[in-house]
């Protein structure tokens, strides 16, 4: 009824101990359980918080339209893989600047998700706060592209960064 073009489910913390006895039950989902959710939603479904190829394949088999790779923001498992190591579709977690965007794209991301800083921008400055933050990101990305010799987004390549 909201007119949303897609629905996302955050699965980052499905294994957290404090979620064990929640109602409705939180935790890992089988492909079949995830497929039921995908079907019930009726619009493109995005799974956020995928960390492994196995998880990506599971989301695909369940009918997810997209995934967002995330390492739980580094808070849940601080020793887990960096998001840049598991790039699949969209990357979330630790992306805070235009330079971060450039690095993620250079390492193969199709795009990035920046969530928390936008919450701060919205509460701190409403529409103007968001506008200023977007302009900051765009300026940093453009400067980084110029310094690395990328004429456009498509020209950003892995050989322009070191990991």
Short mmCIF file of C-alpha atoms in Angstrom, two decimals:
data_model
loop_
_atom_site.label_atom_id
_atom_site.label_comp_id
_atom_site.label_asym_id
_atom_site.label_seq_id
_atom_site.Cartn_x
_atom_site.Cartn_y
_atom_site.Cartn_z
CA UNK A 1 0.00 0.00 0.00
CA UNK A 2 2.98 2.31 0.52
CA UNK A 3 3.97 2.25 -3.13
CA UNK A 4 7.45 0.93 -2.36
CA UNK A 5 9.29 -0.37 -5.42
CA UNK A 6 11.07 -3.06 -3.36
CA UNK A 7 11.27 -4.53 0.13
CA UNK A 8 14.47 -5.44 1.98
CA UNK A 9 15.14 -7.73 4.90
CA UNK A 10 18.19 -7.24 7.08
CA UNK A 11 19.65 -10.66 7.91
CA UNK A 12 22.97 -9.39 9.33
CA UNK A 13 22.41 -10.39 12.91
CA UNK A 14 20.26 -13.51 12.54
CA UNK A 15 22.62 -15.48 14.79
CA UNK A 16 22.79 -13.05 17.69
CA UNK A 17 22.09 -14.76 21.02
CA UNK A 18 19.52 -12.18 22.17
CA UNK A 19 17.38 -12.94 19.09
CA UNK A 20 17.08 -16.68 19.84
CA UNK A 21 13.70 -16.57 21.53
CA UNK A 22 12.10 -13.64 19.71
CA UNK A 23 8.55 -13.77 18.37
CA UNK A 24 8.22 -13.91 15.45
CA UNK A 25 11.32 -16.12 15.40
CA UNK A 26 14.52 -14.46 14.22
CA UNK A 27 17.41 -16.46 12.87
CA UNK A 28 18.65 -18.27 9.83
CA UNK A 29 16.16 -19.02 7.08
CA UNK A 30 16.17 -21.98 4.76
CA UNK A 31 15.84 -21.34 1.04
CA UNK A 32 12.23 -22.50 1.30
CA UNK A 33 11.42 -20.13 4.18
CA UNK A 34 13.07 -17.21 2.39
CA UNK A 35 11.22 -18.11 -0.83
CA UNK A 36 7.91 -17.94 1.09
CA UNK A 37 8.77 -14.42 2.22
CA UNK A 38 9.83 -13.39 -1.31
CA UNK A 39 6.55 -14.71 -2.70
CA UNK A 40 4.43 -13.06 0.01
CA UNK A 41 6.02 -9.65 -0.60
CA UNK A 42 4.96 -9.55 -4.24
CA UNK A 43 7.50 -6.89 -5.28
CA UNK A 44 11.29 -7.12 -5.73
CA UNK A 45 12.87 -8.46 -2.53
CA UNK A 46 16.38 -7.52 -1.39
CA UNK A 47 18.38 -9.50 1.17
CA UNK A 48 20.75 -7.22 3.13
CA UNK A 49 23.58 -8.69 5.15
CA UNK A 50 24.94 -11.41 2.88
CA UNK A 51 28.57 -12.24 3.67
CA UNK A 52 29.35 -15.38 1.68
CA UNK A 53 28.96 -16.87 -1.77
CA UNK A 54 26.82 -19.57 -0.13
CA UNK A 55 24.52 -16.89 1.29
CA UNK A 56 24.30 -15.14 -2.08
CA UNK A 57 23.39 -18.39 -3.81
CA UNK A 58 20.77 -19.09 -1.16
CA UNK A 59 19.21 -15.64 -1.68
CA UNK A 60 19.24 -16.18 -5.46
CA UNK A 61 17.63 -19.63 -5.15
CA UNK A 62 14.89 -18.11 -2.97
CA UNK A 63 14.10 -15.55 -5.67
CA UNK A 64 15.67 -12.41 -4.20
CA UNK A 65 15.98 -9.60 -6.73
CA UNK A 66 19.22 -8.32 -5.21
CA UNK A 67 21.56 -8.68 -2.28
CA UNK A 68 23.52 -6.20 -0.24
CA UNK A 69 26.87 -7.50 0.97
CA UNK A 70 27.54 -6.52 4.58
CA UNK A 71 29.94 -7.51 7.32
CA UNK A 72 27.49 -6.54 10.05
CA UNK A 73 28.98 -3.06 10.25
CA UNK A 74 31.96 -4.55 12.06
CA UNK A 75 29.93 -4.61 15.27
CA UNK A 76 28.71 -8.18 15.32
CA UNK A 77 31.77 -10.03 14.03
CA UNK A 78 34.67 -7.63 13.93
CA UNK A 79 37.01 -10.33 12.62
CA UNK A 80 34.82 -11.28 9.65
CA UNK A 81 35.62 -10.47 6.05
CA UNK A 82 35.61 -6.88 4.90
CA UNK A 83 32.71 -6.03 2.62
CA UNK A 84 35.16 -5.36 -0.20
CA UNK A 85 36.24 -9.03 -0.07
CA UNK A 86 32.75 -10.27 -0.86
CA UNK A 87 31.49 -7.78 -3.42
CA UNK A 88 28.50 -9.13 -5.31
CA UNK A 89 25.90 -6.44 -5.98
CA UNK A 90 25.70 -3.59 -3.48
CA UNK A 91 28.12 -3.01 -0.61
CA UNK A 92 27.08 -1.73 2.80
CA UNK A 93 29.17 -1.05 5.87
CA UNK A 94 32.03 1.34 6.39
CA UNK A 95 31.36 3.40 3.26
CA UNK A 96 31.55 6.99 4.47
CA UNK A 97 33.32 9.09 1.82
CA UNK A 98 33.76 9.55 -1.90
CA UNK A 99 37.13 7.80 -1.59
CA UNK A 100 35.37 4.79 -0.01
CA UNK A 101 32.88 4.78 -2.90
CA UNK A 102 35.76 4.86 -5.39
CA UNK A 103 37.54 1.95 -3.66
CA UNK A 104 34.39 -0.19 -3.56
CA UNK A 105 33.70 0.45 -7.26
CA UNK A 106 37.35 -0.24 -8.15
CA UNK A 107 37.14 -3.57 -6.32
CA UNK A 108 34.10 -4.60 -8.34
CA UNK A 109 31.00 -3.33 -6.55
CA UNK A 110 28.05 -2.44 -8.71
CA UNK A 111 27.08 0.19 -6.16
CA UNK A 112 27.22 1.10 -2.50
CA UNK A 113 24.70 1.68 0.26
CA UNK A 114 25.36 4.47 2.74
CA UNK A 115 22.74 4.41 5.46
CA UNK A 116 23.79 5.66 8.90
CA UNK A 117 25.40 8.93 7.79
CA UNK A 118 22.17 9.83 6.01
CA UNK A 119 20.24 9.33 9.24
CA UNK A 120 22.58 11.83 10.88
CA UNK A 121 22.21 14.20 7.91
CA UNK A 122 18.41 13.99 8.02
CA UNK A 123 18.15 14.58 11.76
CA UNK A 124 20.88 17.22 11.75
CA UNK A 125 19.81 19.21 8.73
CA UNK A 126 16.73 17.68 7.13
CA UNK A 127 16.64 18.11 3.34
CA UNK A 128 19.56 20.56 3.38
CA UNK A 129 21.66 18.13 5.46
CA UNK A 130 21.12 15.36 2.93
CA UNK A 131 21.91 17.71 0.04
CA UNK A 132 25.17 18.84 1.67
CA UNK A 133 26.23 15.24 2.41
CA UNK A 134 25.50 14.12 -1.16
CA UNK A 135 27.47 17.07 -2.53
CA UNK A 136 30.37 16.17 -0.22
CA UNK A 137 30.37 12.54 -1.41
CA UNK A 138 30.12 13.56 -5.07
CA UNK A 139 32.96 16.07 -4.74
CA UNK A 140 35.23 13.55 -3.02
CA UNK A 141 34.42 10.90 -5.62
CA UNK A 142 35.07 13.30 -8.50
CA UNK A 143 38.38 14.44 -6.98
CA UNK A 144 39.50 10.84 -6.43
CA UNK A 145 38.55 9.90 -9.98
CA UNK A 146 40.59 12.81 -11.37
CA UNK A 147 43.60 11.95 -9.21
CA UNK A 148 43.46 8.31 -10.33
CA UNK A 149 42.81 9.04 -14.02
CA UNK A 150 39.25 7.72 -14.21
CA UNK A 151 37.33 9.84 -16.70
CA UNK A 152 33.98 8.38 -15.65
CA UNK A 153 32.53 5.75 -13.30
CA UNK A 154 32.97 2.98 -15.89
CA UNK A 155 36.69 3.79 -16.10
CA UNK A 156 37.28 3.03 -12.41
CA UNK A 157 39.32 -0.17 -12.25
CA UNK A 158 40.97 -2.42 -9.69
CA UNK A 159 44.48 -1.33 -10.68
CA UNK A 160 43.66 2.13 -9.30
CA UNK A 161 43.58 0.90 -5.67
CA UNK A 162 45.69 -1.24 -3.37
CA UNK A 163 44.33 -3.65 -0.79
#
